[in-house]
Short mmCIF file of C-alpha atoms in Angstrom, two decimals:
data_model
loop_
_atom_site.label_atom_id
_atom_site.label_comp_id
_atom_site.label_asym_id
_atom_site.label_seq_id
_atom_site.Cartn_x
_atom_site.Cartn_y
_atom_site.Cartn_z
CA MET A 283 -215.65 6.93 -72.64
CA LEU A 284 -215.95 3.15 -73.13
CA GLU A 285 -213.40 3.16 -75.93
CA ARG A 286 -210.94 5.20 -73.86
CA ARG A 287 -211.30 2.90 -70.85
CA SER A 288 -210.82 -0.23 -72.95
CA LEU A 289 -207.47 1.12 -74.15
CA ARG A 290 -206.43 2.64 -70.82
CA ALA A 291 -206.25 -0.72 -69.00
CA PRO A 292 -203.80 -2.55 -71.34
CA VAL A 293 -201.70 0.58 -71.81
CA THR A 294 -201.41 1.12 -68.05
CA LEU A 295 -200.57 -2.53 -67.44
CA GLY A 296 -197.98 -2.55 -70.22
CA VAL A 297 -196.28 0.60 -68.95
CA VAL A 298 -196.19 -0.75 -65.38
CA LEU A 299 -194.64 -4.03 -66.54
CA ILE A 300 -192.03 -2.22 -68.63
CA VAL A 301 -191.07 0.01 -65.68
CA LEU A 302 -190.85 -2.98 -63.35
CA VAL A 303 -188.63 -4.91 -65.78
CA VAL A 304 -186.33 -1.90 -66.17
CA ILE A 305 -186.11 -1.38 -62.40
CA LEU A 306 -185.47 -5.09 -61.82
CA GLY A 307 -182.73 -5.09 -64.46
CA ALA A 308 -181.07 -2.03 -62.96
CA ILE A 309 -181.13 -3.47 -59.42
CA TRP A 310 -179.78 -6.81 -60.61
CA ALA A 311 -176.95 -5.15 -62.58
CA VAL A 312 -175.90 -2.95 -59.66
CA TYR A 313 -176.02 -5.84 -57.19
CA SER A 314 -174.02 -8.06 -59.53
CA PHE A 315 -171.21 -5.51 -59.88
CA ILE A 316 -171.07 -4.78 -56.15
CA GLY A 317 -171.19 -8.29 -54.73
CA SER A 318 -169.31 -10.45 -57.24
CA GLU A 319 -165.82 -10.87 -58.56
CA ARG A 320 -165.13 -10.06 -62.21
CA SER A 321 -164.41 -13.60 -63.31
CA GLY A 322 -165.18 -15.23 -66.63
CA LEU A 323 -168.22 -16.94 -65.11
CA PHE A 324 -169.50 -13.59 -63.86
CA TRP A 325 -169.37 -12.00 -67.29
CA THR A 326 -171.02 -15.04 -68.87
CA LEU A 327 -173.90 -14.97 -66.39
CA PHE A 328 -174.17 -11.20 -66.64
CA ILE A 329 -174.46 -11.28 -70.42
CA LEU A 330 -176.99 -14.13 -70.35
CA GLY A 331 -179.02 -12.38 -67.67
CA SER A 332 -178.98 -9.10 -69.60
CA LEU A 333 -180.14 -10.85 -72.76
CA LEU A 334 -182.94 -12.54 -70.82
CA LEU A 335 -184.12 -9.25 -69.31
CA LEU A 336 -184.00 -7.55 -72.72
CA SER A 337 -186.01 -10.43 -74.19
CA ILE A 338 -188.63 -10.06 -71.47
CA LEU A 339 -188.74 -6.30 -72.05
CA ALA A 340 -189.13 -6.79 -75.80
CA GLY A 341 -191.86 -9.38 -75.22
CA VAL A 342 -193.82 -7.01 -72.98
CA ILE A 343 -193.56 -4.21 -75.56
CA VAL A 344 -194.70 -6.53 -78.38
CA TYR A 345 -197.57 -7.83 -76.25
CA LEU A 346 -198.65 -4.27 -75.44
CA THR A 347 -198.54 -3.32 -79.12
CA LEU A 348 -200.57 -6.36 -80.20
CA THR A 349 -203.11 -5.75 -77.43
CA ILE A 350 -203.64 -2.14 -78.50
CA LYS A 351 -204.06 -3.23 -82.13
CA ALA A 352 -206.57 -5.89 -81.10
CA VAL A 353 -208.61 -3.41 -79.04
CA ARG A 354 -208.66 -0.90 -81.89
CA LEU A 355 -209.65 -3.59 -84.38
CA ASN A 356 -212.50 -4.59 -82.09
CA GLN A 357 -213.65 -0.99 -81.93
CA ARG A 358 -213.54 -0.69 -85.73
CA GLN A 359 -215.47 -3.94 -86.10
CA SER A 360 -218.13 -2.60 -83.74
CA ASN A 361 -218.38 0.53 -85.88
CA PHE A 362 -218.63 -1.68 -88.96
CA ILE A 363 -221.52 -3.67 -87.43
CA ASP A 364 -223.28 -0.42 -86.50
CA SER A 365 -222.89 0.99 -90.00
CA VAL A 366 -223.96 -2.19 -91.81
CA THR A 367 -226.95 -2.58 -89.48
CA HIS A 368 -227.99 0.99 -90.25
CA GLU A 369 -227.45 0.50 -93.98
CA LEU A 370 -229.60 -2.64 -93.94
CA LYS A 371 -232.29 -1.41 -91.59
CA SER A 372 -233.15 1.84 -93.38
CA PRO A 373 -234.03 0.45 -96.85
CA ILE A 374 -235.70 -2.65 -95.39
CA ALA A 375 -237.90 -0.48 -93.15
CA SER A 376 -238.76 1.70 -96.14
CA LEU A 377 -239.63 -1.31 -98.30
CA LYS A 378 -241.79 -2.79 -95.53
CA LEU A 379 -243.67 0.49 -95.09
CA TYR A 380 -244.50 0.93 -98.77
CA LEU A 381 -245.46 -2.73 -99.24
CA GLN A 382 -247.77 -2.58 -96.22
CA THR A 383 -249.32 0.61 -97.53
CA MET A 384 -249.99 -0.93 -100.95
CA SER A 385 -251.41 -4.12 -99.46
CA ARG A 386 -253.72 -2.45 -96.92
CA HIS A 387 -254.87 0.62 -98.82
CA SER A 388 -255.90 1.34 -102.36
CA VAL A 389 -253.52 3.71 -104.09
CA ASP A 390 -253.90 5.35 -107.47
CA GLU A 391 -251.60 4.77 -110.42
CA ASN A 392 -249.41 7.82 -109.75
CA GLN A 393 -248.83 6.77 -106.14
CA GLN A 394 -248.01 3.24 -107.25
CA ARG A 395 -245.45 4.63 -109.69
CA ASP A 396 -243.86 6.72 -106.93
CA PHE A 397 -243.85 3.78 -104.52
CA HIS A 398 -242.24 1.51 -107.10
CA ARG A 399 -239.56 4.11 -107.82
CA ILE A 400 -238.73 4.54 -104.14
CA MET A 401 -238.66 0.79 -103.53
CA LEU A 402 -236.36 0.33 -106.52
CA GLU A 403 -233.99 2.92 -105.06
CA ASP A 404 -233.98 1.02 -101.76
CA VAL A 405 -233.23 -2.25 -103.54
CA GLU A 406 -230.38 -0.58 -105.45
CA ARG A 407 -228.99 0.72 -102.17
CA LEU A 408 -229.02 -2.81 -100.73
CA ASP A 409 -227.45 -4.17 -103.90
CA ALA A 410 -224.64 -1.59 -103.73
CA LEU A 411 -223.96 -2.50 -100.09
CA ILE A 412 -223.80 -6.22 -100.91
CA ASN A 413 -221.46 -5.61 -103.85
CA HIS A 414 -219.24 -3.52 -101.59
CA LEU A 415 -218.99 -6.32 -99.04
CA LEU A 416 -218.37 -8.91 -101.75
CA ASP A 417 -215.53 -6.80 -103.17
CA ALA A 418 -213.90 -6.65 -99.75
CA ALA A 419 -214.35 -10.38 -99.16
CA ARG A 420 -212.90 -11.30 -102.57
CA ILE A 421 -209.85 -9.10 -102.04
CA ASP A 422 -209.31 -10.43 -98.49
CA ARG A 423 -209.41 -14.00 -99.81
CA GLY A 424 -206.66 -13.15 -102.27
CA SER A 425 -208.48 -14.61 -105.25
CA GLU A 426 -206.52 -15.30 -108.39
CA PRO A 427 -206.11 -12.01 -110.28
CA GLU A 428 -207.59 -11.77 -113.74
CA ASP A 429 -205.47 -11.25 -116.82
CA GLU A 430 -204.36 -7.75 -117.72
CA GLU A 431 -205.95 -6.02 -120.66
CA VAL A 432 -205.69 -2.70 -122.46
CA PHE A 433 -208.60 -0.30 -121.91
CA ARG A 434 -209.47 3.38 -121.93
CA LEU A 435 -208.82 4.80 -118.48
CA ASP A 436 -210.59 8.10 -119.19
CA GLN A 437 -213.73 6.29 -120.34
CA MET A 438 -213.69 4.12 -117.22
CA LEU A 439 -213.57 7.26 -115.04
CA ALA A 440 -216.48 8.74 -116.97
CA GLU A 441 -218.59 5.61 -116.55
CA CYS A 442 -217.75 5.37 -112.84
CA GLY A 443 -218.83 9.01 -112.46
CA GLU A 444 -222.09 8.44 -114.35
CA ALA A 445 -222.90 5.37 -112.25
CA ALA A 446 -222.21 7.28 -109.02
CA CYS A 447 -224.40 10.21 -110.09
CA MET A 448 -227.19 7.80 -110.97
CA ARG A 449 -226.86 6.04 -107.62
CA TYR A 450 -227.05 9.30 -105.62
CA ARG A 451 -229.65 10.88 -107.94
CA LEU A 452 -227.35 13.75 -108.86
CA PRO A 453 -226.87 15.57 -112.18
CA THR A 454 -224.31 13.94 -114.44
CA GLU A 455 -222.21 17.11 -114.42
CA THR A 456 -221.50 16.54 -110.70
CA VAL A 457 -218.51 14.43 -111.76
CA LYS A 458 -216.38 16.02 -114.47
CA VAL A 459 -213.64 14.13 -116.29
CA ASP A 460 -210.76 16.34 -117.43
CA SER A 461 -208.50 14.21 -119.59
CA SER A 462 -207.48 13.43 -123.11
CA PRO A 463 -207.80 9.78 -124.23
CA VAL A 464 -205.50 7.54 -122.15
CA THR A 465 -205.11 3.80 -122.50
CA ILE A 466 -203.59 1.57 -119.86
CA ARG A 467 -202.70 -2.08 -119.44
CA SER A 468 -203.96 -3.42 -116.12
CA ARG A 469 -206.67 -5.50 -114.47
CA SER A 470 -209.82 -3.66 -115.43
CA VAL A 471 -212.09 -5.09 -112.70
CA GLN A 472 -209.74 -4.06 -109.89
CA VAL A 473 -209.05 -0.64 -111.40
CA GLU A 474 -212.80 -0.11 -111.64
CA ILE A 475 -213.20 -0.98 -107.93
CA LEU A 476 -210.40 1.48 -107.11
CA PHE A 477 -211.88 4.52 -108.87
CA ARG A 478 -215.51 3.65 -108.14
CA ASN A 479 -214.78 3.85 -104.43
CA LEU A 480 -212.73 7.06 -104.75
CA ILE A 481 -215.48 8.81 -106.73
CA ASP A 482 -218.14 7.49 -104.37
CA ASN A 483 -216.14 8.78 -101.40
CA ALA A 484 -215.69 12.20 -103.07
CA ILE A 485 -219.44 12.54 -103.62
CA LYS A 486 -220.42 11.45 -100.10
CA TYR A 487 -217.97 13.76 -98.35
CA GLY A 488 -218.05 16.62 -100.84
CA GLY A 489 -219.73 19.96 -100.38
CA SER A 490 -223.38 20.81 -100.85
CA PRO A 491 -223.85 20.31 -103.71
CA PRO A 492 -220.84 18.06 -104.31
CA GLU A 493 -218.44 18.83 -107.15
CA VAL A 494 -215.97 16.16 -108.22
CA ILE A 495 -213.22 16.48 -110.81
CA ALA A 496 -211.43 13.41 -112.17
CA SER A 497 -208.31 14.37 -114.11
CA ILE A 498 -205.40 12.49 -115.66
CA ARG A 499 -201.98 13.99 -116.25
CA PRO A 500 -198.72 12.40 -117.41
CA ILE A 501 -195.63 12.30 -115.20
CA GLU A 502 -192.59 14.09 -116.55
CA GLY A 503 -189.17 12.58 -116.01
CA LYS A 504 -186.82 9.96 -117.33
CA GLY A 505 -188.12 6.43 -116.88
CA LYS A 506 -191.66 7.60 -116.09
CA GLU A 507 -192.99 7.87 -119.62
CA ASP A 508 -195.45 5.02 -118.96
CA GLN A 509 -196.95 6.57 -115.80
CA VAL A 510 -199.88 8.92 -115.20
CA VAL A 511 -201.43 10.52 -112.12
CA VAL A 512 -205.20 10.25 -111.74
CA ALA A 513 -206.52 12.94 -109.38
CA ILE A 514 -209.98 12.71 -107.80
CA THR A 515 -210.79 16.15 -106.37
CA ASP A 516 -213.79 17.05 -104.19
CA ASN A 517 -215.06 20.25 -102.57
CA GLY A 518 -215.59 18.91 -99.05
CA ALA A 519 -214.21 19.98 -95.70
CA GLY A 520 -210.95 18.10 -96.18
CA ILE A 521 -209.16 15.45 -94.12
CA PRO A 522 -206.90 16.43 -91.19
CA TYR A 523 -203.25 15.70 -91.90
CA ASP A 524 -202.87 13.34 -88.93
CA LYS A 525 -205.83 11.23 -90.14
CA ARG A 526 -204.73 10.71 -93.73
CA ARG A 527 -202.98 7.40 -93.11
CA LYS A 528 -205.57 6.12 -90.66
CA ILE A 529 -208.53 6.35 -93.04
CA PHE A 530 -207.15 3.55 -95.25
CA GLY A 531 -207.61 1.02 -92.44
CA ARG A 532 -210.32 -1.60 -92.55
CA PHE A 533 -213.63 -0.55 -90.92
CA VAL A 534 -212.22 2.94 -90.24
CA ARG A 535 -214.63 5.87 -90.37
CA LEU A 536 -213.87 9.13 -88.62
CA GLY A 537 -216.26 10.19 -85.89
CA ASN A 538 -219.11 8.40 -84.10
CA GLU A 539 -220.83 5.77 -86.23
CA LEU A 540 -224.30 6.35 -84.79
CA GLU A 541 -224.18 10.11 -85.43
CA ARG A 542 -223.35 10.06 -89.14
CA SER A 543 -225.44 11.47 -91.95
CA THR A 544 -223.48 9.76 -94.75
CA PRO A 545 -223.89 6.05 -95.53
CA GLY A 546 -220.93 3.70 -95.61
CA THR A 547 -219.21 0.69 -94.09
CA GLY A 548 -215.63 1.90 -93.61
CA LEU A 549 -214.39 -0.40 -96.38
CA GLY A 550 -214.18 1.96 -99.34
CA LEU A 551 -210.73 3.41 -98.77
CA TYR A 552 -209.48 0.08 -97.44
CA LEU A 553 -210.38 -1.36 -100.85
CA VAL A 554 -208.62 1.58 -102.52
CA ARG A 555 -205.38 0.89 -100.65
CA THR A 556 -205.52 -2.88 -101.16
CA VAL A 557 -206.41 -2.72 -104.85
CA SER A 558 -203.80 -0.06 -105.58
CA LYS A 559 -201.09 -2.34 -104.17
CA SER A 560 -202.44 -5.25 -106.20
CA VAL A 561 -202.25 -3.38 -109.52
CA GLY A 562 -198.91 -1.70 -108.75
CA ALA A 563 -200.33 1.78 -108.17
CA SER A 564 -199.74 4.20 -105.29
CA VAL A 565 -202.20 6.56 -103.56
CA ARG A 566 -201.42 9.96 -102.09
CA ILE A 567 -203.74 12.37 -100.24
CA ARG A 568 -203.37 16.12 -100.58
CA GLY A 569 -205.36 19.05 -99.31
CA ARG A 570 -206.99 20.97 -102.12
CA ARG A 571 -205.92 24.26 -100.55
CA GLU A 572 -202.32 23.32 -101.35
CA ILE A 573 -203.23 23.27 -105.06
CA ASP A 574 -205.80 25.97 -105.82
CA GLY A 575 -206.71 27.45 -102.41
CA ASN A 576 -210.20 25.92 -102.29
CA PRO A 577 -211.47 23.58 -99.56
CA GLY A 578 -211.50 19.89 -100.37
CA THR A 579 -209.38 16.77 -100.72
CA VAL A 580 -207.38 15.39 -103.64
CA PHE A 581 -206.66 11.67 -103.96
CA GLU A 582 -203.78 11.16 -106.40
CA VAL A 583 -203.30 7.68 -107.84
CA THR A 584 -200.10 7.00 -109.78
CA MET A 585 -200.81 4.37 -112.44
CA LYS A 586 -198.17 2.51 -114.43
CA ASN A 587 -198.20 0.63 -117.74
CA VAL A 588 -199.76 3.33 -119.88
CA ALA A 589 -200.23 1.74 -123.30
CA VAL A 590 -198.76 3.27 -126.41
CA ASP A 591 -201.38 1.77 -128.71
CA SER A 592 -203.95 3.93 -130.42
CA PRO A 593 -206.72 4.65 -127.87
CA ASP A 594 -209.41 4.41 -130.56
CA ASP A 595 -208.67 0.70 -130.94
CA CYS A 596 -208.96 -0.09 -127.24
CA PRO A 597 -212.23 -1.41 -125.82
CA THR A 598 -213.77 -0.12 -122.63
CA PRO A 599 -214.62 -2.88 -120.15
CA ASN A 600 -218.25 -3.20 -119.17
CA LEU A 601 -218.69 -1.67 -115.73
CA LYS A 602 -221.36 -2.64 -113.26
CA PRO A 603 -223.94 0.17 -113.51
CA GLU A 604 -225.72 -0.92 -110.38
CA THR A 605 -222.72 -0.12 -108.15
#
């Protein structure tokens, strides 16, 4: 209810001001035509007055639009703070509990091994969150892009999938790569951020258990010989059609932040959109039912600059296994 009220006030005020300006303009125009002669001065003043009223009307509409955007951004930032606080609090509380247990009580070697494993998982979770925030900050700053290089796109997808499975403690076959060897010339670090976030998103919002397919197919057509479509397919509930553009916004996560069961900051798909523009790619969302009739979502990324060199001679960039 708080979010609705915060938007209701500026919208109501904006609509009232727009109506008042329109009514004032109509009354002024009618009065001018009734009580004045049609001289050259009349038409000059009438045109200037009309332009002034239209300018005021346009200003009110722009102000209303900017106010609504500001309120929504504030709401998304509040959701972001809630999500980051939750992401930080959970592993820190877990680490504190196990450290207190080990310092106050004697535990055997097997328990110590289990405690160390759990604490390492919590530290990796914190590390992944920090890397995520650093990626967003670096992209927002508009840092100088690195040089392009030729690398194996299929191998990058495989390594992103393996890293995601390791992070979520899932079998490696959770993410399947369906592609022949493909090499591409692009910025490897940014492309890695792009597909790491898409695969991570597919696992988090997939079914139970999640099943993710990463496939690469060429685009047929004249002038598109150097383009491929990378599809990241999950088996989740899908994304409503009217929300497919909204989810690429910064800090956007559908639903109530405090009632979620999946971790996240609302920056993953924002990074996907921003990075795709930076490397000259485009992203499209499709429902999986449109393709094979199964529930799920398909993110299709059109990549350019497919290299014609032999893929066996192309190195694979070192990815960050911790993220």
